[in-house]
Short mmCIF file of C-alpha atoms and ligand atoms in Angstrom, two decimals:
data_model
loop_
_atom_site.label_atom_id
_atom_site.label_comp_id
_atom_site.label_asym_id
_atom_site.label_seq_id
_atom_site.Cartn_x
_atom_site.Cartn_y
_atom_site.Cartn_z
CA UNK A 226 -117.83 134.99 96.92
CA UNK A 227 -120.16 133.60 99.86
CA UNK A 228 -121.33 129.70 100.05
CA UNK A 229 -124.49 128.46 97.49
CA UNK A 230 -125.33 126.64 101.05
CA UNK A 231 -124.66 126.92 104.69
CA UNK A 232 -124.28 123.47 104.67
CA UNK A 233 -123.53 120.19 102.32
CA UNK A 234 -124.92 117.35 103.75
CA UNK A 235 -123.94 113.99 101.78
CA UNK A 236 -126.23 111.37 103.57
CA UNK A 237 -129.89 111.23 103.49
CA UNK A 238 -129.25 108.49 106.49
CA UNK A 239 -130.65 108.94 110.44
CA UNK A 240 -126.58 110.47 110.83
CA UNK A 241 -127.54 113.16 108.04
CA UNK A 242 -130.78 113.45 109.15
CA UNK A 243 -130.02 114.11 112.51
CA UNK A 244 -127.20 116.71 111.54
CA UNK A 245 -130.08 118.60 109.92
CA UNK A 246 -132.42 118.27 112.46
CA UNK A 247 -129.65 120.25 114.84
CA UNK A 248 -128.33 122.94 112.04
CA UNK A 249 -132.21 124.00 111.84
CA UNK A 250 -131.87 124.15 115.86
CA UNK A 251 -129.32 126.80 115.55
CA UNK A 252 -130.92 128.75 113.27
CA UNK A 253 -128.95 127.52 109.75
CA UNK A 254 -132.05 126.67 106.76
CA UNK A 255 -129.84 127.06 103.80
CA UNK A 256 -129.18 123.44 103.28
CA UNK A 257 -128.45 120.70 100.89
CA UNK A 258 -128.72 116.59 101.75
CA UNK A 259 -126.83 114.50 98.89
CA UNK A 260 -127.42 110.95 98.72
CA UNK A 261 -126.44 108.44 95.63
CA UNK A 262 -129.81 106.73 96.20
CA UNK A 263 -132.85 107.53 94.83
CA UNK A 264 -134.91 107.88 98.58
CA UNK A 265 -133.35 109.10 101.91
CA UNK A 266 -133.33 106.29 104.84
CA UNK A 267 -129.54 105.78 104.37
CA UNK A 268 -129.08 101.66 105.36
CA UNK A 269 -132.54 101.08 106.21
CA UNK A 270 -133.46 102.09 102.40
CA UNK A 271 -130.73 100.13 100.96
CA UNK A 272 -130.93 96.85 102.63
CA UNK A 273 -134.13 95.38 102.34
CA UNK A 274 -133.27 91.51 101.93
CA UNK A 275 -135.69 88.87 103.60
CA UNK A 276 -135.86 88.56 107.09
CA UNK A 277 -133.86 92.92 107.69
CA UNK A 278 -134.62 93.36 111.24
CA UNK A 279 -132.85 96.01 113.52
CA UNK A 280 -130.55 94.15 116.10
CA UNK A 281 -130.65 97.00 119.13
CA UNK A 282 -133.75 96.98 120.87
CA UNK A 283 -136.71 99.55 118.88
CA UNK A 284 -136.76 101.51 121.98
CA UNK A 285 -132.87 102.31 122.01
CA UNK A 286 -132.81 102.59 118.44
CA UNK A 287 -134.26 105.29 117.65
CA UNK A 288 -134.04 109.25 118.32
CA UNK A 289 -134.94 109.76 121.74
CA UNK A 290 -136.02 113.26 121.00
CA UNK A 291 -138.61 111.41 118.47
CA UNK A 292 -140.07 108.32 120.33
CA UNK A 293 -141.95 105.73 117.95
CA UNK A 294 -144.73 104.18 120.25
CA UNK A 295 -146.22 102.36 117.57
CA UNK A 296 -142.95 99.59 116.68
CA UNK A 297 -144.28 96.02 115.88
CA UNK A 298 -141.77 94.32 117.56
CA UNK A 299 -139.26 94.87 120.20
CA UNK A 300 -136.43 95.03 117.53
CA UNK A 301 -138.32 96.01 114.88
CA UNK A 302 -138.54 94.81 110.87
CA UNK A 303 -136.26 97.10 108.55
CA UNK A 304 -139.69 98.09 106.64
CA UNK A 305 -140.71 99.71 109.73
CA UNK A 306 -137.41 101.64 110.12
CA UNK A 307 -137.09 102.83 107.21
CA UNK A 308 -141.25 104.31 107.61
CA UNK A 309 -139.94 105.87 110.51
CA UNK A 310 -136.97 107.86 108.35
CA UNK A 311 -140.07 109.04 106.49
CA UNK A 312 -141.61 110.03 109.47
CA UNK A 313 -138.91 112.20 110.86
CA UNK A 314 -138.02 113.42 107.58
CA UNK A 315 -141.87 114.99 107.15
CA UNK A 316 -142.06 116.40 110.61
CA UNK A 317 -138.20 118.54 110.16
CA UNK A 318 -138.93 119.52 107.21
CA UNK A 319 -135.84 118.27 105.74
CA UNK A 320 -137.21 116.42 102.29
CA UNK A 321 -136.72 120.06 101.18
CA UNK A 322 -133.21 120.14 101.87
CA UNK A 323 -132.26 116.35 99.87
CA UNK A 324 -131.63 115.54 96.15
CA UNK A 325 -131.34 111.93 95.19
CA UNK A 326 -129.58 110.22 92.65
CA UNK A 327 -125.78 112.67 93.15
CA UNK A 328 -123.25 110.68 93.19
CA UNK A 329 -120.23 112.84 95.20
CA UNK A 330 -116.71 113.10 94.09
CA UNK A 331 -115.12 114.86 96.56
CA UNK A 332 -114.72 117.97 98.39
CA UNK A 333 -111.80 120.77 98.43
CA UNK A 334 -111.37 122.73 100.52
CA UNK A 335 -111.61 127.21 99.44
CA UNK A 336 -109.31 128.55 101.68
CA UNK A 337 -109.65 132.07 99.50
CA UNK A 338 -113.51 131.82 100.14
CA UNK A 339 -113.54 130.13 103.62
CA UNK A 340 -116.31 127.52 102.23
CA UNK A 341 -116.30 123.68 100.64
CA UNK A 342 -116.48 122.96 96.88
CA UNK A 343 -118.49 120.16 96.85
CA UNK A 344 -118.15 117.79 92.80
CA UNK A 345 -120.59 115.05 91.93
CA UNK A 346 -120.00 112.59 89.24
CA UNK A 347 -122.26 114.55 86.81
CA UNK A 348 -119.27 116.97 87.14
CA UNK A 349 -121.05 119.82 89.01
CA UNK A 350 -120.23 121.43 91.87
CA UNK A 351 -122.24 122.97 94.79
CA UNK A 352 -120.24 125.09 98.23
CA UNK A 353 -121.76 125.14 101.42
CA UNK A 354 -120.12 126.98 104.66
CA UNK A 355 -119.96 123.83 106.30
CA UNK A 356 -119.26 120.45 105.33
CA UNK A 357 -120.80 117.31 106.81
CA UNK A 358 -120.10 113.44 106.15
CA UNK A 359 -123.20 111.08 107.23
CA UNK A 360 -121.83 108.62 104.33
CA UNK A 361 -122.33 105.59 106.87
CA UNK A 362 -119.95 103.15 107.94
CA UNK A 363 -121.73 100.07 106.33
CA UNK A 364 -122.37 101.61 102.57
CA UNK A 365 -119.86 100.41 100.91
CA UNK A 366 -120.89 96.79 99.77
CA UNK A 367 -117.73 94.28 99.41
CA UNK A 368 -117.92 92.25 96.27
CA UNK A 369 -115.22 89.22 97.27
CA UNK A 370 -112.13 88.24 95.91
CA UNK A 371 -113.05 84.64 94.56
CA UNK A 372 -111.37 83.47 91.83
CA UNK A 373 -113.73 82.73 89.06
CA UNK A 374 -117.13 84.33 90.46
CA UNK A 375 -117.25 86.73 87.54
CA UNK A 376 -117.23 82.61 85.65
CA UNK A 377 -120.64 81.95 87.64
CA UNK A 378 -123.43 81.98 84.93
CA UNK A 379 -126.73 81.25 87.47
CA UNK A 380 -128.23 85.08 89.29
CA UNK A 381 -125.56 86.46 91.99
CA UNK A 382 -127.18 89.11 94.43
CA UNK A 383 -125.46 90.89 96.86
CA UNK A 384 -127.33 91.83 100.29
CA UNK A 385 -127.71 95.47 99.50
CA UNK A 386 -128.98 94.90 96.16
CA UNK A 387 -131.28 92.75 97.24
CA UNK A 388 -133.48 91.69 94.09
CA UNK A 389 -137.24 91.39 95.59
CA UNK A 390 -138.94 89.10 92.88
CA UNK A 391 -136.26 86.48 93.88
CA UNK A 392 -138.40 83.78 94.55
CA UNK A 393 -135.67 81.06 96.95
CA UNK A 394 -138.36 78.22 96.28
CA UNK A 395 -136.59 75.24 94.76
CA UNK A 396 -133.57 76.88 94.31
CA UNK A 397 -129.69 75.36 95.17
CA UNK A 398 -128.38 78.51 96.56
CA UNK A 399 -124.98 78.85 98.36
CA UNK A 400 -125.32 81.70 100.82
CA UNK A 401 -121.04 83.25 100.96
CA UNK A 402 -120.73 85.16 104.06
CA UNK A 403 -122.05 84.53 108.09
CA UNK A 404 -122.44 87.52 109.47
CA UNK A 405 -124.94 89.65 110.88
CA UNK A 406 -127.02 89.92 107.77
CA UNK A 407 -126.12 86.30 106.50
CA UNK A 408 -127.86 85.76 109.92
CA UNK A 409 -130.98 86.99 108.89
CA UNK A 410 -131.11 86.03 106.18
CA UNK A 411 -129.97 82.38 105.94
CA UNK A 412 -133.14 81.24 108.27
CA UNK A 413 -135.36 83.23 105.88
CA UNK A 414 -133.80 81.23 102.26
CA UNK A 415 -134.35 78.25 103.76
CA UNK A 416 -137.35 78.22 104.42
CA UNK A 417 -138.14 77.18 100.85
CA UNK A 418 -134.75 77.15 99.30
CA UNK A 419 -134.42 73.00 97.75
CA UNK A 420 -130.50 72.89 98.64
CA UNK A 421 -129.11 76.15 100.94
CA UNK A 422 -125.06 75.97 101.56
CA UNK A 423 -123.40 78.61 103.73
CA UNK A 424 -120.04 79.41 103.43
CA UNK A 425 -118.58 80.04 106.53
CA UNK A 426 -115.12 81.52 106.65
CA UNK A 427 -115.62 82.92 110.46
CA UNK A 428 -118.13 81.93 112.80
CA UNK A 429 -120.24 84.33 114.65
CA UNK A 430 -120.76 84.75 118.66
CA UNK A 431 -124.72 84.74 118.32
CA UNK A 432 -127.16 84.84 121.44
CA UNK A 433 -130.25 85.23 122.22
CA UNK A 434 -133.01 87.66 120.93
CA UNK A 435 -135.10 88.97 122.87
CA UNK A 436 -137.43 89.53 120.66
CA UNK A 437 -141.38 90.19 121.33
CA UNK A 438 -144.42 91.73 119.53
CA UNK A 439 -145.36 94.75 121.22
CA UNK A 440 -148.95 94.20 122.07
CA UNK A 441 -151.38 97.15 120.85
CA UNK A 442 -151.79 98.26 124.73
CA UNK A 443 -148.17 98.57 125.48
CA UNK A 444 -148.16 100.13 122.15
CA UNK A 445 -150.72 103.15 123.52
CA UNK A 446 -149.75 103.17 127.02
CA UNK A 447 -145.95 104.26 125.03
CA UNK A 448 -148.30 106.75 123.57
CA UNK A 449 -150.13 108.15 125.99
CA UNK A 450 -147.66 107.88 128.62
CA UNK A 451 -144.28 108.67 127.14
CA UNK A 452 -141.92 108.27 130.21
CA UNK A 453 -142.87 104.42 129.89
CA UNK A 454 -141.09 104.23 126.64
CA UNK A 455 -138.07 106.27 127.64
CA UNK A 456 -137.99 103.75 131.06
CA UNK A 457 -137.86 101.12 128.98
CA UNK A 458 -134.99 102.43 126.52
CA UNK A 459 -133.20 103.32 129.55
CA UNK A 460 -133.46 99.67 130.69
CA UNK A 461 -132.51 97.61 126.79
CA UNK A 462 -129.70 100.89 127.00
CA UNK A 463 -128.66 99.75 130.17
CA UNK A 464 -128.18 96.47 129.85
CA UNK A 465 -126.62 97.14 126.28
CA UNK A 466 -124.29 99.21 127.63
CA UNK A 467 -123.06 96.70 130.26
CA UNK A 468 -122.01 94.29 128.04
CA UNK A 469 -120.20 96.47 125.99
CA UNK A 470 -118.39 98.54 128.84
CA UNK A 471 -118.20 96.02 131.30
CA UNK A 472 -116.99 92.55 129.01
CA UNK A 473 -116.01 94.25 125.91
CA UNK A 474 -113.44 97.98 127.04
CA UNK A 475 -113.40 96.77 130.60
CA UNK A 476 -111.99 93.59 129.68
CA UNK A 477 -109.31 93.60 132.05
CA UNK A 478 -111.66 94.29 134.89
CA UNK A 479 -114.79 92.68 134.09
CA UNK A 480 -113.55 89.38 132.18
CA UNK A 481 -116.38 87.56 133.92
CA UNK A 482 -119.04 89.73 131.76
CA UNK A 483 -117.28 88.62 128.46
CA UNK A 484 -117.28 84.63 129.49
CA UNK A 485 -120.92 85.34 130.58
CA UNK A 486 -122.22 86.34 127.58
CA UNK A 487 -120.19 83.71 125.35
CA UNK A 488 -121.31 81.34 127.90
CA UNK A 489 -125.38 82.19 126.94
CA UNK A 490 -123.82 81.75 123.30
CA UNK A 491 -122.29 79.24 123.61
CA UNK A 492 -125.80 77.25 125.11
CA UNK A 493 -127.94 79.01 122.82
CA UNK A 494 -125.82 76.72 120.02
CA UNK A 495 -125.58 73.80 122.38
CA UNK A 496 -129.45 73.99 122.84
CA UNK A 497 -130.66 74.34 118.75
CA UNK A 498 -128.07 72.10 117.25
CA UNK A 499 -127.76 68.94 117.36
CA UNK A 500 -125.20 67.35 115.35
CA UNK A 501 -121.69 68.11 117.49
CA UNK A 502 -120.12 68.68 114.34
CA UNK A 503 -122.20 71.36 113.30
CA UNK A 504 -121.91 72.73 116.33
CA UNK A 505 -118.11 73.02 116.64
CA UNK A 506 -117.52 74.92 113.59
CA UNK A 507 -120.54 77.27 114.47
CA UNK A 508 -118.15 78.01 117.66
CA UNK A 509 -116.47 80.97 117.96
CA UNK A 510 -112.62 80.21 117.94
CA UNK A 511 -112.26 84.11 119.26
CA UNK A 512 -113.18 86.13 122.16
CA UNK A 513 -116.44 87.42 122.56
CA UNK A 514 -117.20 90.95 121.84
CA UNK A 515 -113.17 90.68 119.05
CA UNK A 516 -115.83 91.31 116.46
CA UNK A 517 -119.72 92.32 116.20
CA UNK A 518 -121.79 89.47 118.14
CA UNK A 519 -125.42 89.50 116.79
CA UNK A 520 -128.68 88.46 117.97
CA UNK A 521 -130.76 85.27 116.66
CA UNK A 522 -133.56 82.38 117.64
CA UNK A 523 -133.80 81.07 113.97
CA UNK A 524 -129.91 81.00 112.61
CA UNK A 525 -128.28 78.50 114.59
CA UNK A 526 -131.32 76.01 114.39
CA UNK A 527 -131.13 76.27 110.91
CA UNK A 528 -128.34 73.87 110.69
CA UNK A 529 -130.72 70.92 111.45
CA UNK A 530 -132.91 71.59 108.25
CA UNK A 531 -131.98 68.70 105.85
CA UNK A 532 -131.54 71.13 103.19
CA UNK A 533 -129.24 73.07 105.08
CA UNK A 534 -125.46 72.82 105.14
CA UNK A 535 -122.85 74.89 106.38
CA UNK A 536 -119.48 74.61 104.75
CA UNK A 537 -116.48 75.94 106.29
CA UNK A 538 -113.82 74.63 104.10
CA UNK A 539 -112.53 77.51 102.43
CA UNK A 540 -114.23 78.52 99.18
CA UNK A 541 -111.12 77.87 96.17
CA UNK A 542 -112.99 78.85 93.37
CA UNK A 543 -116.52 79.62 91.59
CA UNK A 544 -117.11 77.36 88.95
CA UNK A 545 -120.15 78.52 86.30
CA UNK A 546 -122.29 75.90 88.02
CA UNK A 547 -121.23 75.97 91.71
CA UNK A 548 -118.51 76.34 94.18
CA UNK A 549 -115.39 73.87 95.26
CA UNK A 550 -113.47 74.31 98.14
CA UNK A 551 -109.92 73.68 98.98
CA UNK A 552 -110.61 69.79 99.38
CA UNK A 553 -111.91 69.72 95.88
CA UNK A 554 -115.48 69.43 97.00
CA UNK A 555 -117.85 70.68 94.54
CA UNK A 556 -121.43 71.42 95.57
CA UNK A 557 -123.65 72.47 92.19
CA UNK A 558 -125.63 76.04 92.75
CA UNK A 559 -127.70 78.15 90.53
CA UNK A 560 -128.01 81.10 92.87
CA UNK A 561 -124.94 82.74 94.60
CA UNK A 562 -125.98 85.43 97.58
CA UNK A 563 -123.49 87.32 98.92
CA UNK A 564 -123.64 88.27 101.99
CA UNK A 565 -120.08 89.76 102.39
CA UNK A 566 -120.71 92.49 103.70
CA UNK A 567 -118.76 95.89 103.62
CA UNK A 568 -115.50 97.54 102.81
CA UNK A 569 -114.75 99.95 105.60
CA UNK A 570 -111.22 100.56 105.78
CA UNK A 571 -110.11 100.70 102.30
CA UNK A 572 -112.99 102.29 100.89
CA UNK A 573 -115.20 104.18 103.53
CA UNK A 574 -112.73 106.58 105.28
CA UNK A 575 -113.66 108.63 103.99
CA UNK A 576 -116.43 107.66 101.65
CA UNK A 577 -115.54 110.17 99.16
CA UNK A 578 -112.10 112.33 98.71
CA UNK A 579 -111.49 115.09 100.86
CA UNK A 580 -108.80 118.19 100.64
CA UNK A 581 -108.87 120.81 103.11
CA UNK A 582 -105.67 123.27 103.66
CA UNK A 583 -102.35 123.13 102.70
CA UNK A 584 -104.42 120.27 100.37
CA UNK A 585 -104.03 117.73 102.76
CA UNK A 586 -105.64 114.92 101.74
CA UNK A 587 -107.68 113.49 104.55
CA UNK A 588 -107.85 109.36 103.29
CA UNK A 589 -103.93 109.47 102.89
CA UNK A 590 -103.42 111.99 106.08
CA UNK A 591 -105.22 108.93 108.28
CA UNK A 592 -103.19 105.89 105.69
CA UNK A 593 -99.59 107.23 106.37
CA UNK A 594 -100.75 108.30 109.80
CA UNK A 595 -103.16 107.21 112.35
CA UNK A 596 -106.80 106.78 112.16
CA UNK A 597 -108.26 109.84 113.77
CA UNK A 598 -110.29 112.70 114.77
CA UNK A 599 -111.06 114.49 117.68
CA UNK A 600 -113.55 113.39 119.50
CA UNK A 601 -114.66 111.51 116.97
CA UNK A 602 -115.65 114.49 114.45
CA UNK A 603 -113.06 116.90 113.94
CA UNK A 604 -109.68 116.40 111.98
CA UNK A 605 -106.37 119.33 111.90
CA UNK A 606 -106.02 120.89 108.68
CA UNK A 607 -110.14 120.66 108.02
CA UNK A 608 -111.60 123.62 108.86
CA UNK A 609 -115.32 123.90 108.83
CA UNK A 610 -115.14 120.49 108.14
CA UNK A 611 -117.48 117.24 111.00
CA UNK A 612 -117.30 114.08 109.63
CA UNK A 613 -119.92 111.95 111.39
CA UNK A 614 -117.92 108.85 110.51
CA UNK A 615 -114.83 109.00 111.55
CA UNK A 616 -112.77 106.78 114.02
CA UNK A 617 -113.23 106.24 117.39
CA UNK A 618 -116.55 108.53 116.90
CA UNK A 619 -118.81 104.92 116.50
CA UNK A 620 -120.07 103.06 120.62
CA UNK A 621 -121.11 99.79 118.97
CA UNK A 622 -124.06 99.78 120.15
CA UNK A 623 -127.50 101.93 119.11
CA UNK A 624 -125.81 104.24 116.39
CA UNK A 625 -128.66 106.92 117.65
CA UNK A 626 -126.55 107.28 120.38
CA UNK A 627 -123.58 108.29 118.32
CA UNK A 628 -125.36 110.17 116.45
CA UNK A 629 -127.21 112.30 119.47
CA UNK A 630 -123.77 112.71 121.00
CA UNK A 631 -122.47 114.02 117.81
CA UNK A 632 -125.32 116.53 117.98
CA UNK A 633 -124.46 117.91 120.94
CA UNK A 634 -121.18 118.81 119.63
CA UNK A 635 -121.94 120.80 117.01
CA UNK A 636 -124.23 122.41 119.27
CA UNK A 637 -121.38 123.17 121.69
CA UNK A 638 -119.42 124.51 119.11
CA UNK A 639 -121.82 126.16 116.89
CA UNK A 640 -122.51 128.58 119.79
CA UNK A 641 -119.94 129.44 120.70
CA UNK A 642 -119.29 130.27 116.93
CA UNK A 643 -122.08 132.37 117.31
CA UNK A 644 -121.32 133.78 120.34
CA UNK A 645 -118.29 135.32 118.77
CA UNK A 646 -119.45 136.09 115.86
CA UNK A 647 -117.73 133.77 113.71
CA UNK A 648 -118.32 131.24 110.69
CA UNK A 649 -114.87 129.07 111.02
CA UNK A 650 -113.59 126.78 113.00
CA UNK A 651 -110.83 124.38 112.52
CA UNK A 652 -109.42 121.26 115.71
CA UNK A 653 -106.13 122.49 117.07
CA UNK A 654 -103.45 119.61 116.66
CA UNK A 655 -102.62 119.35 120.62
CA UNK A 656 -106.29 118.87 121.11
CA UNK A 657 -106.80 116.22 118.63
CA UNK A 658 -103.86 114.45 119.79
CA UNK A 659 -104.65 114.13 123.09
CA UNK A 660 -107.91 112.79 122.40
CA UNK A 661 -105.85 110.21 120.15
CA UNK A 662 -103.22 109.56 122.88
CA UNK A 663 -106.62 108.82 125.12
CA UNK A 664 -108.26 106.54 122.84
CA UNK A 665 -105.23 104.73 122.76
CA UNK A 666 -104.52 104.13 126.18
CA UNK A 667 -108.43 103.69 127.45
CA UNK A 668 -108.19 100.32 124.30
CA UNK A 669 -105.24 98.76 126.77
CA UNK A 670 -107.76 97.51 128.16
CA UNK A 671 -110.58 96.51 125.91
CA UNK A 672 -110.84 92.61 125.07
CA UNK A 673 -109.34 94.33 121.53
CA UNK A 674 -105.67 94.34 123.09
CA UNK A 675 -106.46 92.19 125.76
CA UNK A 676 -108.07 89.50 124.52
CA UNK A 677 -107.57 87.00 122.08
CA UNK A 678 -108.81 88.50 118.48
CA UNK A 679 -106.28 87.60 115.94
CA UNK A 680 -108.57 84.95 113.88
CA UNK A 681 -111.98 87.06 114.54
CA UNK A 682 -110.76 89.02 111.36
CA UNK A 683 -113.21 91.90 112.37
CA UNK A 684 -114.14 95.09 110.76
CA UNK A 685 -113.53 96.64 113.54
CA UNK A 686 -109.88 96.74 113.20
CA UNK A 687 -108.49 98.51 110.64
CA UNK A 688 -105.66 97.89 107.78
CA UNK A 689 -102.91 98.08 110.41
CA UNK A 690 -103.95 95.92 112.60
CA UNK A 691 -105.45 98.68 115.12
CA UNK A 692 -109.03 97.87 116.60
CA UNK A 693 -110.22 102.33 116.00
CA UNK A 694 -113.32 101.96 114.63
CA UNK A 695 -114.91 102.32 117.97
CA UNK A 696 -114.94 104.95 120.67
CA UNK A 697 -113.81 102.88 123.91
CA UNK A 698 -116.00 104.63 126.60
CA UNK A 699 -119.05 104.41 127.65
CA UNK A 700 -122.14 105.99 125.78
CA UNK A 701 -123.23 108.08 128.33
CA UNK A 702 -119.32 109.56 129.11
CA UNK A 703 -119.40 109.88 125.50
CA UNK A 704 -122.87 111.99 125.58
CA UNK A 705 -121.39 114.18 128.13
CA UNK A 706 -118.02 114.90 126.80
CA UNK A 707 -119.40 115.85 123.65
CA UNK A 708 -121.82 118.77 125.62
CA UNK A 709 -118.54 120.26 127.13
CA UNK A 710 -115.51 119.64 125.60
CA UNK A 711 -112.84 122.23 125.88
CA UNK A 712 -114.20 125.09 123.82
CA UNK A 713 -110.17 126.14 123.18
CA UNK A 714 -110.07 122.47 121.44
CA UNK A 715 -110.92 125.09 117.97
CA UNK A 716 -109.71 127.51 116.60
CA UNK A 717 -113.08 129.93 115.89
CA UNK A 718 -112.58 132.68 113.38
P1 LIG B 893 -120.26 91.21 107.73
O1 LIG B 893 -120.25 91.08 109.55
O2 LIG B 893 -118.65 91.78 107.26
O3 LIG B 893 -120.13 89.88 107.51
C1 LIG B 893 -119.44 89.68 106.12
C2 LIG B 893 -119.37 88.12 105.89
O4 LIG B 893 -119.23 87.85 104.82
C3 LIG B 893 -118.48 87.72 106.82
O5 LIG B 893 -118.79 86.20 107.05
C4 LIG B 893 -117.18 87.92 106.30
O6 LIG B 893 -115.71 86.43 106.53
C5 LIG B 893 -117.89 86.98 104.99
N1 LIG B 893 -117.07 86.79 103.78
C6 LIG B 893 -116.68 88.57 102.75
N2 LIG B 893 -115.97 88.37 102.30
C7 LIG B 893 -115.51 87.02 102.16
C8 LIG B 893 -114.66 85.79 101.06
N3 LIG B 893 -113.85 86.84 100.33
N4 LIG B 893 -114.40 84.82 101.49
C9 LIG B 893 -115.82 84.10 102.41
N5 LIG B 893 -116.34 85.16 102.94
C10 LIG B 893 -116.30 86.09 103.27
O7 LIG B 893 -120.65 91.61 107.04
P2 LIG B 893 -122.54 92.20 107.51
O8 LIG B 893 -123.09 90.97 107.79
O9 LIG B 893 -123.39 92.55 106.16
O10 LIG B 893 -122.70 92.68 108.52
C11 LIG B 893 -121.91 94.36 108.72
C12 LIG B 893 -122.83 94.59 109.89
O11 LIG B 893 -123.84 95.84 109.44
C13 LIG B 893 -123.18 93.76 111.39
O12 LIG B 893 -122.09 93.26 111.69
C14 LIG B 893 -124.39 94.95 111.87
O13 LIG B 893 -123.01 95.68 112.28
C15 LIG B 893 -124.73 95.38 111.06
N6 LIG B 893 -126.05 95.16 110.68
C16 LIG B 893 -127.13 94.61 111.49
C17 LIG B 893 -128.43 94.98 110.67
C18 LIG B 893 -129.04 94.77 112.39
O14 LIG B 893 -130.34 94.25 112.66
N7 LIG B 893 -129.41 96.17 113.08
C19 LIG B 893 -128.21 93.39 110.44
C20 LIG B 893 -127.40 92.81 109.14
C21 LIG B 893 -126.21 93.78 109.71
P3 LIG B 893 -115.09 86.77 107.73
O15 LIG B 893 -115.61 86.90 109.13
O16 LIG B 893 -114.40 85.45 107.96
O17 LIG B 893 -114.33 88.25 106.82
#
């Protein structure tokens, strides 16, 4: 029995589309892309809260093989990313593969027929020779487990389910969370809310955003002479890489980079916030880089506004008409905004149940052992499976660097299979173990091990306290390695 599809890809965001483009290039055209949402774009379809924008420069945050010369700002707004996703889907003919509103429950390797059986919530099954999961890291919204939250009688909005008809004007709003999403949203809500109370559990490092409108002549230049935008990409990428590699991954050797970034963030805070008590509360008590920092020119100064209050006392409970903190203080609100982020380690690794050879359950394997995947993509006993959102897969910088590195890995692996006339692959235990050991050793130099991260509550760390999300190498070396890994790492048949 042959599979219905060459490959089933779960996720129609940039990761899934990148994978499909690569598979097409390799000659695989019988593809199926499933997505639980009602349109393509992943994160950039789901998120449309006010203030949404990229916080990695747009010249960098896009496919290198599909530059967009028309970004309106250095850091483009979210709506432009959604349009860019649509453009890519059209240009590379990907829409014909996509099926929306399909919730995938799980996938099981059928060893008799050498293919994957993918089951969906509506009771259907589809089969594919290859299975690729591109479900993102930030795709399972976290609902906070706070006493009484279900009793709140006003409007409740999680940032991933923004109600475009909601008008903050005149509302008494409580925002829970101060991550990168809240940093973008809070200045927008503060423009017209009657009262805005921001409930902060952990302060975030915020550095200035070198943002600007991109003038028409620059866009024309990028369109006519693509090398100029390539150069901008190179500069942007190099700066980000220096901060990440020097300040975070090589904390032992280049602590000065890390301290420099923290000093820049503190100076930014000092310049923007007048009240020393508020300033102190907004200052993180953990090292820069332990947790994802962000960029904003408007977040800190929002706390100078008379209608905005920062509340850093812990929340005790939510009541039908307000929030009570552990000091007994109650603030009445009519709208509760949950900027509470995503559940990575409990709900996302993996996002669906995946059962491989010998009934190995991927989620259980990761939890019972350590979180691991060869080159952040493949796992022993999971033949023909490319898990694009795996431990050690993401560089922590532009997600497109990760996507394109992974595309290179797929290309090298599939070209070798084609050369051998083979159709199945499985990474060896030895290659996987070597990779895990190497990543573990590399982390020894990082801020995650040597810095003070205990109070950061960072999603870079899994439930066992290990920083297994980010790949602790430069993006340049990841890219190189994904195109040159030893082919003996795989058993190919
Ligand atoms: P996040 O960084 O995980 O932040 C969630 C916030 O909610 C944190 O401040 C967290 O506090 C708080 N929180 C969660 N549960 C809580 C509870 N029970 N009580 C009190 N506070 C609670 O999520 P996010 O802001 O959505 O950002 C996630 C990631 O998305 C970012 O790191 C970034 O990678 C990405 N992002 C990117 C952009 C972009 O422009 N490209 C924009 C937005 C987001 P604790 O820290 O104490 O847990």
